C-alpha positions as semicolon CSV with decimal commas, in nm:
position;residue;x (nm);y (nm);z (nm)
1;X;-4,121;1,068;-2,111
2;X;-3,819;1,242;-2,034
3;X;-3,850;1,119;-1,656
4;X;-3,843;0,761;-1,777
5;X;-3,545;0,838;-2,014
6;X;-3,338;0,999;-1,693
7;X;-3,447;0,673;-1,463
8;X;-3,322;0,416;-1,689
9;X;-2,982;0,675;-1,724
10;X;-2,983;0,650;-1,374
11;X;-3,038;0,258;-1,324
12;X;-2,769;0,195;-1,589
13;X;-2,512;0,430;-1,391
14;X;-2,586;0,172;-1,098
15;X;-2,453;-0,095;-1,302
16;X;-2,165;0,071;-1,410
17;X;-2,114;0,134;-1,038
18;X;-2,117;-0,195;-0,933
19;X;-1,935;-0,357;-1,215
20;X;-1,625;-0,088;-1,108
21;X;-1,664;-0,258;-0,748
22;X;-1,429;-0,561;-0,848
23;X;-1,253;-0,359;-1,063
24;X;-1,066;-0,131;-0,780
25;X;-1,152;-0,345;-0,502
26;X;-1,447;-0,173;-0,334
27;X;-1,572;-0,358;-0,067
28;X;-1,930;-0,355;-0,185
29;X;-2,145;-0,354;0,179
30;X;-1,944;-0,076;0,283
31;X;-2,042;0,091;0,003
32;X;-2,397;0,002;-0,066
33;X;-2,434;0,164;0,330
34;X;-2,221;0,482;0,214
35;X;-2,468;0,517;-0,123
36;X;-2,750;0,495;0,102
37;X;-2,655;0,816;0,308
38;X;-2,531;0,971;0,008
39;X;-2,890;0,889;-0,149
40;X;-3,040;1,065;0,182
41;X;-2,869;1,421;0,181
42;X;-2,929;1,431;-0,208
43;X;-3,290;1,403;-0,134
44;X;-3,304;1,615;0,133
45;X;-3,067;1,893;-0,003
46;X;-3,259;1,900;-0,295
47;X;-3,668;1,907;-0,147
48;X;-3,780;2,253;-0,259
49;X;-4,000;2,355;0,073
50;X;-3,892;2,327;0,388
51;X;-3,910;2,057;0,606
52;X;-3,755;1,984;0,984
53;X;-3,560;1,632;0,931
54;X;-3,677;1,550;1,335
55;X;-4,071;1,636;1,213
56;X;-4,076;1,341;0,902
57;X;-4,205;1,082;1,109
58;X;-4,585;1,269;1,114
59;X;-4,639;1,217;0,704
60;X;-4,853;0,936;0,593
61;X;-4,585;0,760;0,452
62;X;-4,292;0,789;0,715
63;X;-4,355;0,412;0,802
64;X;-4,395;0,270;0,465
65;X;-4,038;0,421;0,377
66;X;-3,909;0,311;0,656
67;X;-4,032;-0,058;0,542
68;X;-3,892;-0,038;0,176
69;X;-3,569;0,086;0,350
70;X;-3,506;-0,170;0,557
71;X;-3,663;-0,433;0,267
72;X;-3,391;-0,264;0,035
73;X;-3,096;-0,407;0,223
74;X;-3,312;-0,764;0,241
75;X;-3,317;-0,802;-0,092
76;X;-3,001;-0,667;-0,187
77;X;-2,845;-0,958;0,079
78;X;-3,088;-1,219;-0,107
79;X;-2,924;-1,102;-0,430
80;X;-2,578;-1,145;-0,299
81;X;-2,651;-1,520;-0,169
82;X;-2,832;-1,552;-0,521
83;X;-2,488;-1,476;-0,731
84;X;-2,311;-1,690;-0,470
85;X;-2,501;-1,969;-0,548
86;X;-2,583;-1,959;-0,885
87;X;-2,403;-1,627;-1,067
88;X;-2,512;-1,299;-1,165
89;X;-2,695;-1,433;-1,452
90;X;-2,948;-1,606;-1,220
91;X;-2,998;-1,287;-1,043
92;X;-3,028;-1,057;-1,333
93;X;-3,300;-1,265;-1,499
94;X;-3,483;-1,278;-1,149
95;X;-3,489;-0,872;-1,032
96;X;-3,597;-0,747;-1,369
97;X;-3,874;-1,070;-1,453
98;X;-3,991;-0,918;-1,160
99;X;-4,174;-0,661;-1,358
100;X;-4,461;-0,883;-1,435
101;X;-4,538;-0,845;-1,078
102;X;-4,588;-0,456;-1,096
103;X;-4,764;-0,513;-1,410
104;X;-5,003;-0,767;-1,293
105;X;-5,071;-0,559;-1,007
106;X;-5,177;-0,196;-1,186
107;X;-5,338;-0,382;-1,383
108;X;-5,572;-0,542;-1,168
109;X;-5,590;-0,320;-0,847
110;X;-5,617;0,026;-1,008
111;X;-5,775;-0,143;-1,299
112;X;-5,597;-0,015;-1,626
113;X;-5,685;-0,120;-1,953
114;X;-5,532;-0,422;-2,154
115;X;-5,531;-0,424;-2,538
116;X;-5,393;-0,719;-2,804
117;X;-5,051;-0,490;-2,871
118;X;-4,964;-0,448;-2,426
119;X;-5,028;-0,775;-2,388
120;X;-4,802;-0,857;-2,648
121;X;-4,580;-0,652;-2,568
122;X;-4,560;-0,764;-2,182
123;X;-4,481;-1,095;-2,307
124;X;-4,217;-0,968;-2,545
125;X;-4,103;-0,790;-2,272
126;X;-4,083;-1,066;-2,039
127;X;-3,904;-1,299;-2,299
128;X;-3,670;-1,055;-2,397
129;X;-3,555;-1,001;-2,031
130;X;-3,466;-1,357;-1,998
131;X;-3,310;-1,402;-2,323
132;X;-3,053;-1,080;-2,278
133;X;-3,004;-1,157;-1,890
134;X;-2,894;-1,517;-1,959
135;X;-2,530;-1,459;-2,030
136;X;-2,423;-1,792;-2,088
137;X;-2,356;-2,024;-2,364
138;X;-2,643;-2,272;-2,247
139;X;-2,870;-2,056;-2,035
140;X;-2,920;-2,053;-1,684
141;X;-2,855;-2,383;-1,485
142;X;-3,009;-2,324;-1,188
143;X;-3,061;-2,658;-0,928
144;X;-3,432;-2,683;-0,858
145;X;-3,413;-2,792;-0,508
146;X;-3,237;-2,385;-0,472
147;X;-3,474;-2,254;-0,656
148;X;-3,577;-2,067;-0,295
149;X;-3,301;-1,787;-0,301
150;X;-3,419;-1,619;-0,703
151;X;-3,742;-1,680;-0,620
152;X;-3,731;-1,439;-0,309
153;X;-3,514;-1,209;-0,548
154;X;-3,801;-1,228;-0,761
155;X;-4,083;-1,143;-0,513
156;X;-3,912;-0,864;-0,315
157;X;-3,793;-0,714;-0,636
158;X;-4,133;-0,717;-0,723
159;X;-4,326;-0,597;-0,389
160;X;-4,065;-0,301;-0,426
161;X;-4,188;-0,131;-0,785
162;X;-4,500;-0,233;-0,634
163;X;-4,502;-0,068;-0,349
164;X;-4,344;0,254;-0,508
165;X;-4,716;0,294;-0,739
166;X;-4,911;0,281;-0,447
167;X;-4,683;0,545;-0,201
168;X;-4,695;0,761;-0,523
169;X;-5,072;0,731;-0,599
170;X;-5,225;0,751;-0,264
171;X;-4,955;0,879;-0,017
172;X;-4,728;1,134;-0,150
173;X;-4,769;1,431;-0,293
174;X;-4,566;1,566;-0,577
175;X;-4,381;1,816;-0,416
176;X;-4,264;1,569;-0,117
177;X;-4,070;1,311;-0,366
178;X;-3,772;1,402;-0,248
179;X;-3,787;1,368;0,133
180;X;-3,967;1,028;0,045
181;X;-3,670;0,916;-0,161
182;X;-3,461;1,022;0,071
183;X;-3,655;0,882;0,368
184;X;-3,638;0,540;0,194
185;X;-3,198;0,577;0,173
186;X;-3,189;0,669;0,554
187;X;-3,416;0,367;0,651
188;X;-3,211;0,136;0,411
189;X;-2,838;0,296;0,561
190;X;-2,952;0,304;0,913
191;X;-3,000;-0,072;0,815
192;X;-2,670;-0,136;0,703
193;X;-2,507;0,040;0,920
194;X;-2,647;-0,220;1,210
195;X;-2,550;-0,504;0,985
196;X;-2,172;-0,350;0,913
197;X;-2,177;-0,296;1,295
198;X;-2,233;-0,658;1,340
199;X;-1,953;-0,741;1,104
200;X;-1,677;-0,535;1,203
201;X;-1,763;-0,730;1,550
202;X;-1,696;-1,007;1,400
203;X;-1,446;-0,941;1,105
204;X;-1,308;-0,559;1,217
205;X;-1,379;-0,502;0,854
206;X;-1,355;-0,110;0,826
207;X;-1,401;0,154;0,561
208;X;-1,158;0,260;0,368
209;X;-1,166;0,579;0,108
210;X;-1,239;0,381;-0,204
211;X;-1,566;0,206;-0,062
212;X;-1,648;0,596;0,065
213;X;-1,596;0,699;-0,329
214;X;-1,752;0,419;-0,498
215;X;-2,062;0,533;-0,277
216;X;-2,072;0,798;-0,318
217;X;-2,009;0,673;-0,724
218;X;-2,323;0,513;-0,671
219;X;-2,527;0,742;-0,434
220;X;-2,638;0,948;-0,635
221;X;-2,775;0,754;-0,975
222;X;-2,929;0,479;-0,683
223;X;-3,123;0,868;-0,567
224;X;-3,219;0,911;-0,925
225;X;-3,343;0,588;-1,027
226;X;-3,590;0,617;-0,725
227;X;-3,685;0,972;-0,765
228;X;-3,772;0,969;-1,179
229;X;-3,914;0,635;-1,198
230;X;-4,168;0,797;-0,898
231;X;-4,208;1,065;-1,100
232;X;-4,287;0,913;-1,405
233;X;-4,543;0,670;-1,274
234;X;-4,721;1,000;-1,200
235;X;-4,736;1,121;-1,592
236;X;-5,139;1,099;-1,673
237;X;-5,064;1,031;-2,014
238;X;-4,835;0,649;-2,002
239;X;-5,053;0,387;-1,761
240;X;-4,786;0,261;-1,500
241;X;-4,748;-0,101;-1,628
242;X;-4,617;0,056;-1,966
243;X;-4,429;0,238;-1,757
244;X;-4,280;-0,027;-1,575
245;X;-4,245;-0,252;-1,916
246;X;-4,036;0,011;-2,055
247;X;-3,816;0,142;-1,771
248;X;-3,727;-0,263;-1,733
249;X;-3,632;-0,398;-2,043
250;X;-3,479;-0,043;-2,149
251;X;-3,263;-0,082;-1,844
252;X;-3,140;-0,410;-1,908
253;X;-3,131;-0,333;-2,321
254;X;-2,880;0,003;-2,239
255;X;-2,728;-0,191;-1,963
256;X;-2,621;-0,461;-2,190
257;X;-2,502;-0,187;-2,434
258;X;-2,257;-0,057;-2,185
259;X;-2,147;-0,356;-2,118
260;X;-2,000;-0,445;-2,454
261;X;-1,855;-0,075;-2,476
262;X;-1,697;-0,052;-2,137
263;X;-1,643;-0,402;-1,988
264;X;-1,562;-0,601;-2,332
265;X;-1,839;-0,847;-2,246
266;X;-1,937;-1,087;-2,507
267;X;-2,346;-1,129;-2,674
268;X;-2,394;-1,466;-2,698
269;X;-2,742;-1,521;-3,006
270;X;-3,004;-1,546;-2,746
271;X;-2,866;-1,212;-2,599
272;X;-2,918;-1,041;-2,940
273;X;-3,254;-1,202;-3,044
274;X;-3,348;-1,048;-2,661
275;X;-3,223;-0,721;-2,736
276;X;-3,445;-0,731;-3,067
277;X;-3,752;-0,837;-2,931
278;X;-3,670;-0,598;-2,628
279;X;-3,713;-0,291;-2,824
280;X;-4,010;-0,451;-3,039
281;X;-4,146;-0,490;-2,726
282;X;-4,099;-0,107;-2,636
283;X;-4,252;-0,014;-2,993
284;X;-4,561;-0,223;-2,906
285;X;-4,614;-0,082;-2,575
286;X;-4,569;0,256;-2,684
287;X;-4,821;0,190;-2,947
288;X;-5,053;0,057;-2,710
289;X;-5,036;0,375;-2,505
290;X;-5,050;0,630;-2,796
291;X;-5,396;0,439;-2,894
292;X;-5,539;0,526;-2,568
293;X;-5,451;0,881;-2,588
């Protein structure tokens, strides 16, 4: 458990992060390329045997970390569009109801067991999310015809945690975590780094020492969150869609905790009936799993 506990630390750092982005001004592109390469030499500072940076490209999974690199910067663009459009609410409530995809899949494809108290507790889970992401007075108001842009957030979000259970089941060893992770940050800032290439074409925006800071800010939790949650889908004693359950709504549960202590932002009901059902949710889960050990 005490992986799961560190990647939901992690994931919550990354909101702190980004909520200090308007804050002080951090151009958040610039950054989010600058946390990728600071993601990358954590990784590869920290892999335990030794392993030639120009020889990664022979393991098994150099080319499916190369895809969830690039895909990282897709769906971080999609989310940007997303709060554009329709707020961070809308986006919130989209990435993390994503974890029914995850769920689904383990479920079905590496065929774990279901019992009354994890479905229940998926569907807690599930309800909870939306009730706690939806910070607003009426709920989300979201125009169906642009229903497109959450509903990719949704997806990718989704084909992400997905992908990460496979690559950890059948592709990477244990003791290679880290040069995956990191793999995944160099793919996903090599990435940027084409699209902030393209826009200091066109804009001549350029870097400045905050965005280099709050990158670095947010480097290394972004590392983290990858690296534990990996390692925790590989405990034999929690099935990965309790996993995922709990790593979700714990994220957005602590998330909104730090919110109200650091930001001043205000619970509306919904947002504490959420929170309520959010750790029921956990409880039942947990339960769940204990009954099959």
């Amino acid at each position: 458990m005490i992986e799961l506990i560190f990647s939901v630390i992690s994931s919550t750092l990354i909101y702190v992060a980004f909520k200090s982005f308007s804050r002080f001004n951090i151009n958040t592109l610039n950054a989010l390329i600058f946390n990728y390469f600071t993601a990358f030499i954590l990784g590869f500072s920290i892999q335990s045997t030794s392993i030639n940076l120009t020889e990664i490209h022979h393991f098994e999974w150099f080319w499916p970390a190369a895809f969830l690199g690039t895909f990282f910067i897709l769906i971080f663009y999609l989310m940007v569009m997303t709060t554009q459009k329709h707020g961070m609410s809308v986006v919130s409530v989209a990435s993390k109801m994503s974890l029914s995809i995850p769920v689904i899949f383990v479920i079905f494809y590496y065929g774990e067991s279901l019992s009354i108290l994890k479905v229940l507790g998926i569907i807690l889970a599930l309800v909870s999310v939306y009730l706690v992401s939806a910070k607003t007075k009426d709920g989300l108001k979201v125009n169906k015809s642009a229903l497109l842009l959450p509903f990719a957030v949704f997806i990718g979000s989704g084909i992400i945690e997905s992908s990460l259970k496979v690559l950890q089941n059948d592709f990477v060893p244990s003791i290679e975590t880290p040069v995956f992770s990191a793999s995944i940050f160099l793919f996903a800032a090599l990435t940027g780094s084409v699209v902030f290439g393209l826009r200091f074409i066109k804009h001549k925006t350029l870097f400045r020492v905050k965005d280099i800071i709050g990158g670095i800010a947010l480097g290394i939790p972004n590392y983290f969150s990858i690296y534990f949650i990996i390692q925790a889908l590989r405990n034999p004693h929690l099935d990965s869609s309790i996993v995922f359950v709990i790593n979700n709504v714990s994220i957005v549960v602590l998330s909104t905790i730090v919110g109200i202590l650091l930001f001043k932002e205000h619970l509306f009901r919904k947002n504490k009936i959420g929170i309520g059902l959010a750790l029921l949710s956990i409880i039942l889960v947990a339960l769940a799993n204990y009954k099959l050990n």
